[in-house]
PDB file of C-alpha atoms and ligand atoms in Angstrom:
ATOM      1  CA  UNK A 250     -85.997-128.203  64.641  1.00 87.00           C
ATOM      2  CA  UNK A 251     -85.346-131.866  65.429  1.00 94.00           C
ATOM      3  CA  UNK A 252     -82.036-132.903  65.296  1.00 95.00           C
ATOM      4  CA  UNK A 253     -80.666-136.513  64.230  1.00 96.00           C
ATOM      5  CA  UNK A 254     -76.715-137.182  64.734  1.00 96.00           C
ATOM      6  CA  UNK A 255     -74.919-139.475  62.760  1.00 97.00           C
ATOM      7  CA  UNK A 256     -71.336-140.360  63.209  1.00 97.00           C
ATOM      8  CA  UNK A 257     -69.341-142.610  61.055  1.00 97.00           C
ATOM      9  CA  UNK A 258     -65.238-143.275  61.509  1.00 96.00           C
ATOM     10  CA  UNK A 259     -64.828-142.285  58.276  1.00 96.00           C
ATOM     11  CA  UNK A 260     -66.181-140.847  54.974  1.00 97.00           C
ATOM     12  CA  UNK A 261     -64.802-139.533  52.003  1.00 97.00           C
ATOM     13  CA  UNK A 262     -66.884-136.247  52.597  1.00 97.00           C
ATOM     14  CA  UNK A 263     -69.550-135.416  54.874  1.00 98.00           C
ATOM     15  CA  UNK A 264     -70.868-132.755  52.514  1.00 98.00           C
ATOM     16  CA  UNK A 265     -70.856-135.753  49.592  1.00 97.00           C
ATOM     17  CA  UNK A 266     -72.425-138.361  52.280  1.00 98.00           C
ATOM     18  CA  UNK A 267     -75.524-136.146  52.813  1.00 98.00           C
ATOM     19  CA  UNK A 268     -75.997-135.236  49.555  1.00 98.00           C
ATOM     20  CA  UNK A 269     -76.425-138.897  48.175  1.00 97.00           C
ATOM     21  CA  UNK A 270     -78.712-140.125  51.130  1.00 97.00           C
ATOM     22  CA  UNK A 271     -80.377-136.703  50.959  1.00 97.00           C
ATOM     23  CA  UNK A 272     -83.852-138.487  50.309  1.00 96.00           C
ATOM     24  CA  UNK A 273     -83.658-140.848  53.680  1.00 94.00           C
ATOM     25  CA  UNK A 274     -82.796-137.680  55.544  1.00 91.00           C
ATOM     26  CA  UNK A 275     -84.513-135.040  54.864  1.00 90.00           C
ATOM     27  CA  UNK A 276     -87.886-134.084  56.167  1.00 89.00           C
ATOM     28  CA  UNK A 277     -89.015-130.250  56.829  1.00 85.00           C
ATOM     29  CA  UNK A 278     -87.938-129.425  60.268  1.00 89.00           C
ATOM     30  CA  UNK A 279     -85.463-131.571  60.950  1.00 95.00           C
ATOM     31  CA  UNK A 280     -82.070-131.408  60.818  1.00 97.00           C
ATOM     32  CA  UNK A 281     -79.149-134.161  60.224  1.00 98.00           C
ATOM     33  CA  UNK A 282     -75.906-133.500  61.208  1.00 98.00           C
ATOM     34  CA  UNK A 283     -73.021-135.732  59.595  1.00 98.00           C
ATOM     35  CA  UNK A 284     -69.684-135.889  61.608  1.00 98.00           C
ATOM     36  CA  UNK A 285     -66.786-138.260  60.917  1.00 97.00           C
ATOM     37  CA  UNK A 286     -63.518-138.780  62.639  1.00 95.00           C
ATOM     38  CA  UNK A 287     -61.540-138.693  59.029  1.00 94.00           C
ATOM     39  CA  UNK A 288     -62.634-137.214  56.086  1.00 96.00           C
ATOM     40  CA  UNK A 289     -60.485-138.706  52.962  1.00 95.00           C
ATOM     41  CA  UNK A 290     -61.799-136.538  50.421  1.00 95.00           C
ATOM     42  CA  UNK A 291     -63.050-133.163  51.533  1.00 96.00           C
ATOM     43  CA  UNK A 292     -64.409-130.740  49.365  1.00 96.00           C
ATOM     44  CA  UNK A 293     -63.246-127.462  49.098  1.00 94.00           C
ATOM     45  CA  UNK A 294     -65.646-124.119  47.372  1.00 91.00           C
ATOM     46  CA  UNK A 295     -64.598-123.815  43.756  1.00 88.00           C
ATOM     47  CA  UNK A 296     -64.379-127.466  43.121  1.00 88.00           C
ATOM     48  CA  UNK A 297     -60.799-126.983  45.748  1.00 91.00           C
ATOM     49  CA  UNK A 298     -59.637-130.196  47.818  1.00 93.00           C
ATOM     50  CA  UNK A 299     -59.855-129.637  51.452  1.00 93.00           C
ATOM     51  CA  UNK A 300     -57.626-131.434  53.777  1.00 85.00           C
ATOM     52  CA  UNK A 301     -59.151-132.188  56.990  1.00 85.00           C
ATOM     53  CA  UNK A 302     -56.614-134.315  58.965  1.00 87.00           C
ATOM     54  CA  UNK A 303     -57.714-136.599  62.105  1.00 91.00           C
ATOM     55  CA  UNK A 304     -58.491-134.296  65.143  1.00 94.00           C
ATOM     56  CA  UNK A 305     -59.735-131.608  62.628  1.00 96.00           C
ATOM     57  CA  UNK A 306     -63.757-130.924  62.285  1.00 97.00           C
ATOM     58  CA  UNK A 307     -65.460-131.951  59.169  1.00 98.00           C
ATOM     59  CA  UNK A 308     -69.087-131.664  59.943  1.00 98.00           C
ATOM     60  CA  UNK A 309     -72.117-131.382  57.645  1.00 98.00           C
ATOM     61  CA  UNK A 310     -75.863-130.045  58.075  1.00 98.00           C
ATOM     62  CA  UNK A 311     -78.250-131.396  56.234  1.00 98.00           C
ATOM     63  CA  UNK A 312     -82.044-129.773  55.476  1.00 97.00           C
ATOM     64  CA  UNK A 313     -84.525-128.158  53.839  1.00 97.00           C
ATOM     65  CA  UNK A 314     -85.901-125.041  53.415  1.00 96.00           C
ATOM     66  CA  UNK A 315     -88.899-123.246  51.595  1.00 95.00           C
ATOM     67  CA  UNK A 316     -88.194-121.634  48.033  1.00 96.00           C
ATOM     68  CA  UNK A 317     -88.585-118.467  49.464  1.00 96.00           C
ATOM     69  CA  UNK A 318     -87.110-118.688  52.900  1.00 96.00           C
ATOM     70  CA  UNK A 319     -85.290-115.349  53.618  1.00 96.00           C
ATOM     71  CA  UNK A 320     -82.517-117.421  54.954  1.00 96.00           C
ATOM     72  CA  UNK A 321     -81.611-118.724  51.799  1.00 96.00           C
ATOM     73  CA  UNK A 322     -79.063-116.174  50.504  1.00 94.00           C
ATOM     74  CA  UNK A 323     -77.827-116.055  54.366  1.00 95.00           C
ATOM     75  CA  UNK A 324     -76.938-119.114  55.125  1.00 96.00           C
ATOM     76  CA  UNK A 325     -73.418-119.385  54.453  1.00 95.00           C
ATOM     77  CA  UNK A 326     -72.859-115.945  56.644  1.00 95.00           C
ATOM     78  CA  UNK A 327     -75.189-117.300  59.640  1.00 97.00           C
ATOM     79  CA  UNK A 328     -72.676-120.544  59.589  1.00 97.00           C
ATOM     80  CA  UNK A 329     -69.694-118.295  59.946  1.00 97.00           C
ATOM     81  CA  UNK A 330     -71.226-116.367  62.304  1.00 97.00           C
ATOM     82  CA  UNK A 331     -72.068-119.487  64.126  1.00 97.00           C
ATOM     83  CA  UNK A 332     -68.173-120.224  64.507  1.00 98.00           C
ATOM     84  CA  UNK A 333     -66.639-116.301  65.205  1.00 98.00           C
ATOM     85  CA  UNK A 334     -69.198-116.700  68.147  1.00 97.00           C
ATOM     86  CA  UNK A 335     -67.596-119.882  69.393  1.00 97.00           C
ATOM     87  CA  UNK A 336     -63.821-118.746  69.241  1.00 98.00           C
ATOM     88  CA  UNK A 337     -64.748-115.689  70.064  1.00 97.00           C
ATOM     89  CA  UNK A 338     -66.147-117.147  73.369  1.00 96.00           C
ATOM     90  CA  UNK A 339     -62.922-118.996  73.063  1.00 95.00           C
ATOM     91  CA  UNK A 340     -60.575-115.900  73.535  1.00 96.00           C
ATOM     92  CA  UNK A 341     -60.045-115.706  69.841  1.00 97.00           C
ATOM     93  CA  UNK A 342     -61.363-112.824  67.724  1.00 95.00           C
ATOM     94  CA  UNK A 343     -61.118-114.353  64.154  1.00 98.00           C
ATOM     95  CA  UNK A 344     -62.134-112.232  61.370  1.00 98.00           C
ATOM     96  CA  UNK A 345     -64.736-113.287  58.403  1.00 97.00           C
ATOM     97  CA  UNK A 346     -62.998-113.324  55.311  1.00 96.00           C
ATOM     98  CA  UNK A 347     -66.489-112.464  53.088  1.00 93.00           C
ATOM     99  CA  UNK A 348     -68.574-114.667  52.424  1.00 88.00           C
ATOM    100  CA  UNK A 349     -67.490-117.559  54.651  1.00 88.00           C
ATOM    101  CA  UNK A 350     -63.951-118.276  55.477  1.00 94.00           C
ATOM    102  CA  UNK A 351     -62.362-117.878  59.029  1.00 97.00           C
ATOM    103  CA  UNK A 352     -59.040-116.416  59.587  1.00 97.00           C
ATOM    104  CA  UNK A 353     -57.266-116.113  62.617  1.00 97.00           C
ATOM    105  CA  UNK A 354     -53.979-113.326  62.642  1.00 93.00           C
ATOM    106  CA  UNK A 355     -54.333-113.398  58.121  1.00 93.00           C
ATOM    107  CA  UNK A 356     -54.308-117.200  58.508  1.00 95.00           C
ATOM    108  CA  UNK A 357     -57.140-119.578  57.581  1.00 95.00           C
ATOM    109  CA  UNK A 358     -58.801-121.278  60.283  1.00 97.00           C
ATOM    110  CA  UNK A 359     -62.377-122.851  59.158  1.00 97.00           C
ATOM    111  CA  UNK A 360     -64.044-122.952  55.649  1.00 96.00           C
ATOM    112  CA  UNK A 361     -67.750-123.665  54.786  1.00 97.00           C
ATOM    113  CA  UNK A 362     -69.529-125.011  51.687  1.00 97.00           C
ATOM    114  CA  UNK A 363     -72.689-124.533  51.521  1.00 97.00           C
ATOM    115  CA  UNK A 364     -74.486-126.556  48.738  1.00 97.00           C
ATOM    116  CA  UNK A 365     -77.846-126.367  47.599  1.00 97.00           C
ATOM    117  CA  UNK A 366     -80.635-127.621  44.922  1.00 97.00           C
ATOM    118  CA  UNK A 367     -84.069-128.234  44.335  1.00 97.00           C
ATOM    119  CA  UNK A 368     -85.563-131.287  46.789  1.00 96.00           C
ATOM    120  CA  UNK A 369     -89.416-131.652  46.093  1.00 95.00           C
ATOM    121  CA  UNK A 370     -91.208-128.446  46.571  1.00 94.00           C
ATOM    122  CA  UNK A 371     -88.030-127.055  48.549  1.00 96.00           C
ATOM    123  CA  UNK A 372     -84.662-126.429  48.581  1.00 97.00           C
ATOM    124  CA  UNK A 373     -82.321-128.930  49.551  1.00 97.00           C
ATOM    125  CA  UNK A 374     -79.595-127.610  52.105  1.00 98.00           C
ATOM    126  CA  UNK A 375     -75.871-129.368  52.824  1.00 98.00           C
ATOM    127  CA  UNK A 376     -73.899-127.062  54.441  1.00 98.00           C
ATOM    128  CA  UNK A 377     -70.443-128.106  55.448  1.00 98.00           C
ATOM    129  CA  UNK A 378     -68.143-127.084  57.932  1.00 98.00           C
ATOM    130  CA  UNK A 379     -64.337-127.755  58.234  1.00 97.00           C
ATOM    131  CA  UNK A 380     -62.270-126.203  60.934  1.00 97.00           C
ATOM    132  CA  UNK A 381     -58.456-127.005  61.531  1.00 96.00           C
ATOM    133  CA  UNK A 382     -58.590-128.377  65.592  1.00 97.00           C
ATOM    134  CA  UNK A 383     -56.337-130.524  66.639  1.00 96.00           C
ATOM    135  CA  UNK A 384     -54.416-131.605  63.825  1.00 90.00           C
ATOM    136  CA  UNK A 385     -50.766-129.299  63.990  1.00 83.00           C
ATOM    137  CA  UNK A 386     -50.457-127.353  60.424  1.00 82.00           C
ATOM    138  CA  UNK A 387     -47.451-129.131  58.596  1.00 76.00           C
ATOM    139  CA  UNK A 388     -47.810-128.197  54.907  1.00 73.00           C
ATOM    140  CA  UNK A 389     -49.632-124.758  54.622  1.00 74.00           C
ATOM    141  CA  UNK A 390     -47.914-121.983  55.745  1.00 81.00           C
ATOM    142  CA  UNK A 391     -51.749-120.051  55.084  1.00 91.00           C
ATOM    143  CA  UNK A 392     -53.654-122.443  57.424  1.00 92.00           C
ATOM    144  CA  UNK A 393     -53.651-122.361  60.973  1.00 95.00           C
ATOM    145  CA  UNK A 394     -55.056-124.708  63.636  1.00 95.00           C
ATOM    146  CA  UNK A 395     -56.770-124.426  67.018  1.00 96.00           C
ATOM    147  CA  UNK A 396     -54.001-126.242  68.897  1.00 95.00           C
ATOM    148  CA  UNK A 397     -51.369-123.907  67.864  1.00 93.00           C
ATOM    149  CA  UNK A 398     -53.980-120.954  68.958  1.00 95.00           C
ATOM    150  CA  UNK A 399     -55.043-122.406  72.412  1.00 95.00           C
ATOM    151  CA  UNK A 400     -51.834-124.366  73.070  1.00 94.00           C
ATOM    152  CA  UNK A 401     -54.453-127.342  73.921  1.00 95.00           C
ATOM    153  CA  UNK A 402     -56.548-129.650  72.618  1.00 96.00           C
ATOM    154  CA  UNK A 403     -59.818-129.170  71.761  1.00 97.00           C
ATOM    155  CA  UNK A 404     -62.744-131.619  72.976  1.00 97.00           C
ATOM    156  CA  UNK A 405     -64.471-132.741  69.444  1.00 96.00           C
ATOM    157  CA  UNK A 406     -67.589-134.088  70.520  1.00 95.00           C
ATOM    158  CA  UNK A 407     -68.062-131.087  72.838  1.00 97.00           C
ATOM    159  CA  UNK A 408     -67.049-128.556  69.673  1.00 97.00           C
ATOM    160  CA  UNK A 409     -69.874-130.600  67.382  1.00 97.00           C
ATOM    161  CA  UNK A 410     -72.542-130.244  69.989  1.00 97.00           C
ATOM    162  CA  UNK A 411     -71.641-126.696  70.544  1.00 97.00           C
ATOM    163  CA  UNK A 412     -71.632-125.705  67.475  1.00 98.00           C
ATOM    164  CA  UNK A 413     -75.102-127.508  66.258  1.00 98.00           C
ATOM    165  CA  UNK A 414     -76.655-125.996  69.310  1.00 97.00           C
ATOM    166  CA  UNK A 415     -75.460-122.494  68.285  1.00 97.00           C
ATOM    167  CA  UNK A 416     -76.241-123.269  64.819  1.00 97.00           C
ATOM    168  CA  UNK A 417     -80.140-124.076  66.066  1.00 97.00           C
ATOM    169  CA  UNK A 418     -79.965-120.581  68.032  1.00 97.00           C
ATOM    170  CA  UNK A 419     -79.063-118.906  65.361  1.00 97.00           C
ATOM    171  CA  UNK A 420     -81.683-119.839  63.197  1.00 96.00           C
ATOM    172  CA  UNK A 421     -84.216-118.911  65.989  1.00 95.00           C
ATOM    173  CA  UNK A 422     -82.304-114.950  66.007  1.00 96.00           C
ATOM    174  CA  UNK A 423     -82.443-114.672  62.464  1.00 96.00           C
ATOM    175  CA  UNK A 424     -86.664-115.930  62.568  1.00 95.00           C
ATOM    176  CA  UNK A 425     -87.286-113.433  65.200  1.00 96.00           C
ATOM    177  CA  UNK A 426     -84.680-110.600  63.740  1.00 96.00           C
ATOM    178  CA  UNK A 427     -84.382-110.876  60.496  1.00 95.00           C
ATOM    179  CA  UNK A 428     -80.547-110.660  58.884  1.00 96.00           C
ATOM    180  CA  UNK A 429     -80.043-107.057  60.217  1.00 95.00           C
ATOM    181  CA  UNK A 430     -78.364-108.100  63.921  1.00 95.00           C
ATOM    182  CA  UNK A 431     -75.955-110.436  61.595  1.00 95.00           C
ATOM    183  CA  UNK A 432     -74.868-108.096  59.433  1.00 96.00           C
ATOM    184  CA  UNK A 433     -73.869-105.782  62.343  1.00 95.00           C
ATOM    185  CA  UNK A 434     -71.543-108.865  63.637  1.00 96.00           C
ATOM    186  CA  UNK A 435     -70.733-109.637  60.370  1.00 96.00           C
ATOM    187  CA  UNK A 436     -69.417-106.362  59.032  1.00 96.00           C
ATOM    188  CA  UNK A 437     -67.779-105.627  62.247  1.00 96.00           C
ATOM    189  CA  UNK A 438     -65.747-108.486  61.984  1.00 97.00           C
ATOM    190  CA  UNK A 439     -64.984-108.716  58.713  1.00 97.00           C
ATOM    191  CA  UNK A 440     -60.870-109.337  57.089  1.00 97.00           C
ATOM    192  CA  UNK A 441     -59.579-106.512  54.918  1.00 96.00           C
ATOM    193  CA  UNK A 442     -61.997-104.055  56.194  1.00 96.00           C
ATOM    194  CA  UNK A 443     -60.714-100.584  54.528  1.00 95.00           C
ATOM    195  CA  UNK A 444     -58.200-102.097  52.784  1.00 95.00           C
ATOM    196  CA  UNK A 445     -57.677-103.051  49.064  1.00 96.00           C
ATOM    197  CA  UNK A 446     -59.314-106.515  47.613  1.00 96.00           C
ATOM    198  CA  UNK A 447     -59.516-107.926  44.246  1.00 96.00           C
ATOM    199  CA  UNK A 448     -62.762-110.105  44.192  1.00 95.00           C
ATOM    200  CA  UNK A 449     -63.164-112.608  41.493  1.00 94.00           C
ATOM    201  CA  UNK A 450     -66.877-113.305  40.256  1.00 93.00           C
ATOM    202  CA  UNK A 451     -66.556-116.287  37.817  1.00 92.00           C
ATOM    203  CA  UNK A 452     -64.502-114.173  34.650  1.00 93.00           C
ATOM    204  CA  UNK A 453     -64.646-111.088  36.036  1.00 94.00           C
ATOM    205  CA  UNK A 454     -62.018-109.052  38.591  1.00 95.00           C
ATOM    206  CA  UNK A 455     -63.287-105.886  40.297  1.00 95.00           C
ATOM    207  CA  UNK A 456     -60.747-103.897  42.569  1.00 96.00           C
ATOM    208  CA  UNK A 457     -61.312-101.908  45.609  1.00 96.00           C
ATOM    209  CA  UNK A 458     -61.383-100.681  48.938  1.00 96.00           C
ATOM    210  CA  UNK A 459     -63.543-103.271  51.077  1.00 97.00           C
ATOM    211  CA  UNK A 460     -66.221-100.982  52.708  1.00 96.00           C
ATOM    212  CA  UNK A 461     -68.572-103.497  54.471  1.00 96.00           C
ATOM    213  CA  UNK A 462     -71.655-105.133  54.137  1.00 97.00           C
ATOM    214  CA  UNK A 463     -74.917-104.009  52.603  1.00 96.00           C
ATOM    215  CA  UNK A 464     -78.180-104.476  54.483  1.00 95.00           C
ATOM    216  CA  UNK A 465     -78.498-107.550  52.257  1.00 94.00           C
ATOM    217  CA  UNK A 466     -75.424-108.967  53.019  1.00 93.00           C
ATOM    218  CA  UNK A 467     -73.439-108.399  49.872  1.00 95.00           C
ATOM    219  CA  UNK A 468     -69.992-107.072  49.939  1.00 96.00           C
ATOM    220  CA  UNK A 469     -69.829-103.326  49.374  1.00 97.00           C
ATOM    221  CA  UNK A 470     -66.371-102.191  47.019  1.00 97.00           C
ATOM    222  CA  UNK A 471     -65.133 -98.579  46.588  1.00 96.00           C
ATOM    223  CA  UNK A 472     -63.233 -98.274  43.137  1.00 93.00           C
ATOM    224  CA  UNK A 473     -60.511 -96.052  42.479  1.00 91.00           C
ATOM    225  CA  UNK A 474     -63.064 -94.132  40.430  1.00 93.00           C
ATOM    226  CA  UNK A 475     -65.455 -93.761  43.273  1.00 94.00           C
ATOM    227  CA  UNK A 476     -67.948 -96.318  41.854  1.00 96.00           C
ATOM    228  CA  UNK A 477     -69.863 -98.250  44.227  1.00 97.00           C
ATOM    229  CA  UNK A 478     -70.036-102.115  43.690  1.00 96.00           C
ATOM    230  CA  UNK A 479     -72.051-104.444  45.697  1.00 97.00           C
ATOM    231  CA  UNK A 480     -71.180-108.440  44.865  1.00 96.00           C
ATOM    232  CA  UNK A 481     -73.407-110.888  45.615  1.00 93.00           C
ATOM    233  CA  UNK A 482     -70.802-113.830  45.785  1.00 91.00           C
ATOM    234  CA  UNK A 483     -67.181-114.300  44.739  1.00 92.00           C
ATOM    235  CA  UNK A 484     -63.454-115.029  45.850  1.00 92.00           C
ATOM    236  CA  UNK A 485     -61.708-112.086  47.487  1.00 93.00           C
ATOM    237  CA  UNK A 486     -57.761-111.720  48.233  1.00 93.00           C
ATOM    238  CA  UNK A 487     -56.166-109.328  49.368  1.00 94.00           C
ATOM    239  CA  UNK A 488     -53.965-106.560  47.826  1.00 94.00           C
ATOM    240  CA  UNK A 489     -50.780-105.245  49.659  1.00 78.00           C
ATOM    241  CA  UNK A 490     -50.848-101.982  49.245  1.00 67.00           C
ATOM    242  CA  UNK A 491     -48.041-100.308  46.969  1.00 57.00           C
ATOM    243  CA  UNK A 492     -45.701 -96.970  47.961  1.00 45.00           C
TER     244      UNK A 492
HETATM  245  C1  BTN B 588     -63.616-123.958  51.748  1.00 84.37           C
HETATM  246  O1  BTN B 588     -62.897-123.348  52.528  1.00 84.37           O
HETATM  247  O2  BTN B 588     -63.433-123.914  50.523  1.00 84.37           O
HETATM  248  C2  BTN B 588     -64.745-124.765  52.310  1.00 84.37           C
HETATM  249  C3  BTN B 588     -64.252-125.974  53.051  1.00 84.37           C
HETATM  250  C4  BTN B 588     -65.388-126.826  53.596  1.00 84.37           C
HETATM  251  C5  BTN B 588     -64.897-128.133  54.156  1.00 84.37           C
HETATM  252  C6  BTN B 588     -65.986-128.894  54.840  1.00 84.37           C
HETATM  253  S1  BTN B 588     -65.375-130.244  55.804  1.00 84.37           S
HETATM  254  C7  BTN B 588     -66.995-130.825  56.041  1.00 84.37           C
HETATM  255  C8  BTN B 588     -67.711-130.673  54.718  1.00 84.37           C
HETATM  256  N1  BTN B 588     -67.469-131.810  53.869  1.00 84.37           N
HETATM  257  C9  BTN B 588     -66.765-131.486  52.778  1.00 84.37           C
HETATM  258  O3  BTN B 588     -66.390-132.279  51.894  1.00 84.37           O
HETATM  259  N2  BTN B 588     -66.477-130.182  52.790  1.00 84.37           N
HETATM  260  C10 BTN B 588     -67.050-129.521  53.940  1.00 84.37           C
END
């Protein structure tokens, strides 16, 4: 893949940038990758507001796949992935809250938002990252940020290089692999492992013991009944267990 960088000082989202030029940028095989030093009015999954602060990452991928590109339903894992390998590398072993947050010691770290629709004859990709880097966490007790993890700041344009480059290596794995190598990361890593979840899927609320991932990627629950449930996408938090 080709990749074309684009910086600005500041947008109101990188994810919302790339969608409305999508048409000068996009052309199979190559990627664009939106960065900006302030991001006024980041978007969040589930329509939520994301705050990303100067000194924090707000970094968008814009592409296009085929209709029927086996990375379709993957992508948002294969971005997380792409950042547990980084801090991981980094000395800090985050854990993927399912499908595609990043939490560091029950705190959130990173969030993605992947968006996509038709473009042409193929699907139209933005996929969004936001990490908390330099920026010290004031207002959210939930959040966390790299410089209270590594006690240091964190060189930006070396993080956005890093992580496109790992990004384009990943994409190579999963062409030559196939999803199954992920999902071994994946599940290994994931928050709440064992434990008890409630995972929201638009009205509905299903309950139970996280068990891991499916060969397909989607989250496998254990009900108090002993029912099996595999969900395919949703919002999970986590239950304290009671007595
Ligand atoms: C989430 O946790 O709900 C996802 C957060 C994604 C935030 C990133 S920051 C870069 C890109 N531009 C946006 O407006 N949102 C994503």
């Amino acid at each position: 893949m080709e990749v074309h960088l684009l910086h600005f000082p500041t947008l109101d989202s990188t994810n919302g940038w790339a969608k409305s030029h999508f048409g000068e940028l996009a052309s199979p095989n190559v990627v664009t990758v939106i960065t900006t030093d302030v991001q006024t009015h980041g978007k969040g999954r589930y329509g939520r507001q994301w705050v990303s602060k100067p000194g924090n990452l707000a970094l968008s991928l814009a592409f296009t796949l085929a209709g029927d590109s086996p990375l379709l339903p993957h992508l948002a894992q294969l971005l997380s992935l792409v950042l547990w390998e980084w801090l991981y590398e980094e000395g800090i072993e985050a854990k993927i809250k399912w499908p595609n947050d990043l939490l560091v010691k029950g705190k959130k770290l990173a969030g993605i938002l992947v968006e996509t629709f038709s473009y042409q004859d193929r699907i139209g990709v933005v996929a969004g990252i936001g990490m908390n880097v330099n920026a010290p966490i004031e207002l959210y007790p939930e959040s966390v940020s790299l410089v209270e993890l590594l006690a240091k700041q964190t060189d930006l344009s070396l993080l956005r290089k890093q992580l496109v480059h790992r990004f384009l290596a990943s994409l190579e794995r999963f062409e030559n692999d196939g999803f199954a190598p992920m999902r071994k990361t994946l599940e290994a890593n994931l928050a709440y492992r064992g434990e008890r979840v409630c995972c929201q899927v638009g009205e509905d609320l299903f309950v139970g013991t996280l068990e891991g991932l499916s060969t397909q990627g989607a989250l496998i629950l254990k009900t108090k009944e002993n029912r099996t449930i595999h969900l395919t996408s949703g919002q999970i938090t986590h239950l304290r267990q009671s007595g």
